[in-house]
Amino acid sequence: MTVTAPPAAPAQEAPARPRIDVAGLGAVRGGLFVLPSLAIIGVFLLFPALWTIYIGITDYRLTGEQARNPQVVGLENYQRAFDDPLFGNSLWLTLLFVLGSAVIGQNVLGFGLAWMLRNTTPFIRRTVEAMVLLAWILPSTVVAYLWITVLDRDAGTLNALLGTPGTAWLLQYPMASLIVFNTWRGTAFSMLLYSSALAAVPPSQLETARMVGASGWQTVRDVVLPHIRGHILTNTLLISLWTANDFTPFLLTAGGPDHQSEIIAVFIYRTALEGASDLGYASAISLLVLLANLVIALFYMRMLRSRQAR
Amino acid sequence: MAAVEVRELSTVYPNGVRAVDGLSLRIADGEFFALLGPSGCGKTTLLRTIAGLEPAASGRVLIGDVDVTRTEPGKRRVAMVFQDYALFPHMTVTDNVAYPLRVRGVSRAERVRTAERTTASLSLAGLSDRRPAQLSGGQQQRVALARAVASGGELLLLDEPLSNLDARLRLEARTFLKRLQRELGVTTIFVTHDQAEALALADRIAVMDAGRIRQLGTPSEVFRRPASTFVANFIGSTPMNLVDGSLSNGTVLVAGAQLPALVDGAPSPEVVVGVRPEYLTLHATRPAAAAFEGTVAVVETLGVSSLVTIECADGVTIGATVPEGSEPAVTTKVYATPQPGRLLLYSRETGELLGAAGS
Amino acid sequence: MTPGWVLRRIGFYVLISVLMAFFTVPMLWLATAPFDANPRLGLRWPDWTLDNVEATVRHPYALGSLGNALVLCGVTGALTCALAALAAYALSRVRLPGRDALLYVLLLLSSVVTGTAAMVPIFILMTQLGLIDSQFGTALVLTGGLLPAAIFILKDFVDAVPRSYEESARVFGASPSQVLLHVVVPVVRPGLATILVWAFVNAWGNFLLPYLLLRRIDSQPAAVVMKTLQDEGGSANLTVIPVFSLLYSIPVVVLYLLVSRRYGFRFHGGIKR
């Protein structure tokens, strides 16, 4: 249920004396208008999130005795997570994934593209932006397959370009492949965001730097970065949140070979629905993910608020 | 400290508009030079082309006899103050002022010393650690100037330096600026749309319109002998009287009056007569010399003087300034004589100055 | 033109070209392989043919899955748009208690409860509700995830409609639902269109939920069938998969172009000067 649109639009200020309810809806009908949405959100979004807490303390499975008669086992699942090397592995891999492809990859590439394109001809700018954007809007199953073909050992384009025949990238360097893939996939968002942010830097300050002979790097450091510091933080938080929860790597490596690329989304899936199918345990892990998401999201919204308040 | 020369310079916008059109100009070393004109006349574009922020389409820019037409702005040894001052909001006053030196790699101790010296000389002592947001408009402007001064350029460019200040502050800042430039002796070019500002500050003014210079001269020249009706209209706090007239036999018939006018080489007898309200003397009775005559329609107090609007023959109105205390009453009949040499004749067709009537 | 300047310009263009190549090369396959009589995994100049298209059309569940996707995403889009519109209108116009807190919580919910975090309880929930293999059930789940953001965005649109429009309609005797239909809806139409397309596109690309909840092949949308085709193995794949990928991708690209051209709407953090 990852939504690709960050609804971070600043709220409209109400006029001095808010004349609401101008259509004469009334509180009752107003409530009725909101009800269906709340119902669906409640059942399919809120309830599952809360129910995770409960399932996480049972030993529910898909099949077998525990499927019919799940027992409450207290914090046993969490205890297990603490000791489980596969879970630790997954956490570590997810961290690498987020750091490599989001914090560094998409951020740097997105900013770099925004900076380089800001003064080029409209043609170059539109063309490059179009390609980068296309990588983002193509459906995930398609781009995953495109990269499978590129990274293929025998016929892949990468091996053809690099002259390294016989390298099975997804098998030999799974995390590196995933990091490059996700950077490629998600840079568009950061690029657009930084483009906007750069356009908001007062041109006279950029020109002053130019007049005193500041180099490109000095200008970025002294004029640009101070203005976009807030945006860098919120952008990083947002794309990190999305990347940490991303399930698409499943389509490329399915967590393999042998758990080497089992980021948390894949770990949960496999724990819950493959093999022994331990839904209780998977649920406990899910709750941990929910809590982590919550922390990041709260931090993000706090940062947004403080920036809007200025 | 350097002279500036611009030769046949043209700057063209991507949409084809010639913002600066084949302009040539020479500014002496140490001169305080004004580019004056209505918005859209190209004065800011010219300034920016000299700075290097806009590329010249053709022609040359020379600073201190060095051709800098293709040189990067940072390498032209030019300092510029923008209309909004462009102070870096996250840096203190000291850091802002010292920034040009920092870019060049000057040591921190040296930078701070220079910054302190410069800010002190611009009456900014004690504000070194403040951020721009904590400064008043006038202080911000001086910090921007300090930064330009500290950068030690040969040429100082100011883009509407006073327009962001409120009216009272503007006059103080004007005097301050004039004094500063005199002390520094650095060649300065500033852009303004305010003719009073240009007249007060500049050693010489270039009045511009549509990418070209319409008149180049000292404030006094531009004020007393505007080279065209365009300049005449633009200069002067009270608008110059510009009335259609026609030449015949050494006189000009205008607003029902016949005034002596000896002008050679007038292409046609159709002219526009120009005379400043300040250079018309009012008489209650018909004077000996040729004069305008009419009835007083409006009297406006301007403080130390008043502007009297006189309705002459054929409904033509002219204005005359009188000192306080001698305002005629409305509807009385008055006569107005121009001071010697102050009646100017312009071609009605081209608007160009033909000459002064009489002397 | 100093040599340094020339060098830097060359370096700049080289870098831009490299980056362009980085982004374009993986996608080129999508332009060549569908029309290649001998499709390979690697990029190659194709032996142009339209036979693959025919093979895809004849494939038992390729087109069917596209149809499923249309239904699924259409329902999701319509549902999201309609419900969000009602809710956004009410929240914008009526002083409901706890409105701001509600919006805040909704926003939080939609970012926090991701597919990854909720896949387990959703799966169990739908199993117990007997909604596995139900297109409508999956649509409901998708809608649930999209609604908070949709409401938030639409509320902004509704806020921007001058209240005087509704007031004057009311003075002329319109009932609340007439006010809504005659006055408000036409004015926020761009917002509605955007949300409709946005929800549709999001659902179209969603893999995890249909993968989880739609088990029978003939009810699976294109996203899942893509993977099924890959897992199947066999050489028939490269005839079908490229064309299928293209068919599956085109609607999304077209819709994106339409919306951004028509309404210039870009979701990227709402930074305004």
Coordinates of C-alpha atoms in Angstrom, one line a residue, chain C residues 1 30 162 211 237:
Chain C
M1 CA 37.0 30.9 -24.9
L30 CA 11.3 -2.3 -24.3
P162 CA -14.4 30.5 -3.1
Y211 CA 0.2 -11.0 -5.6
N237 CA 8.4 -16.2 -22.9

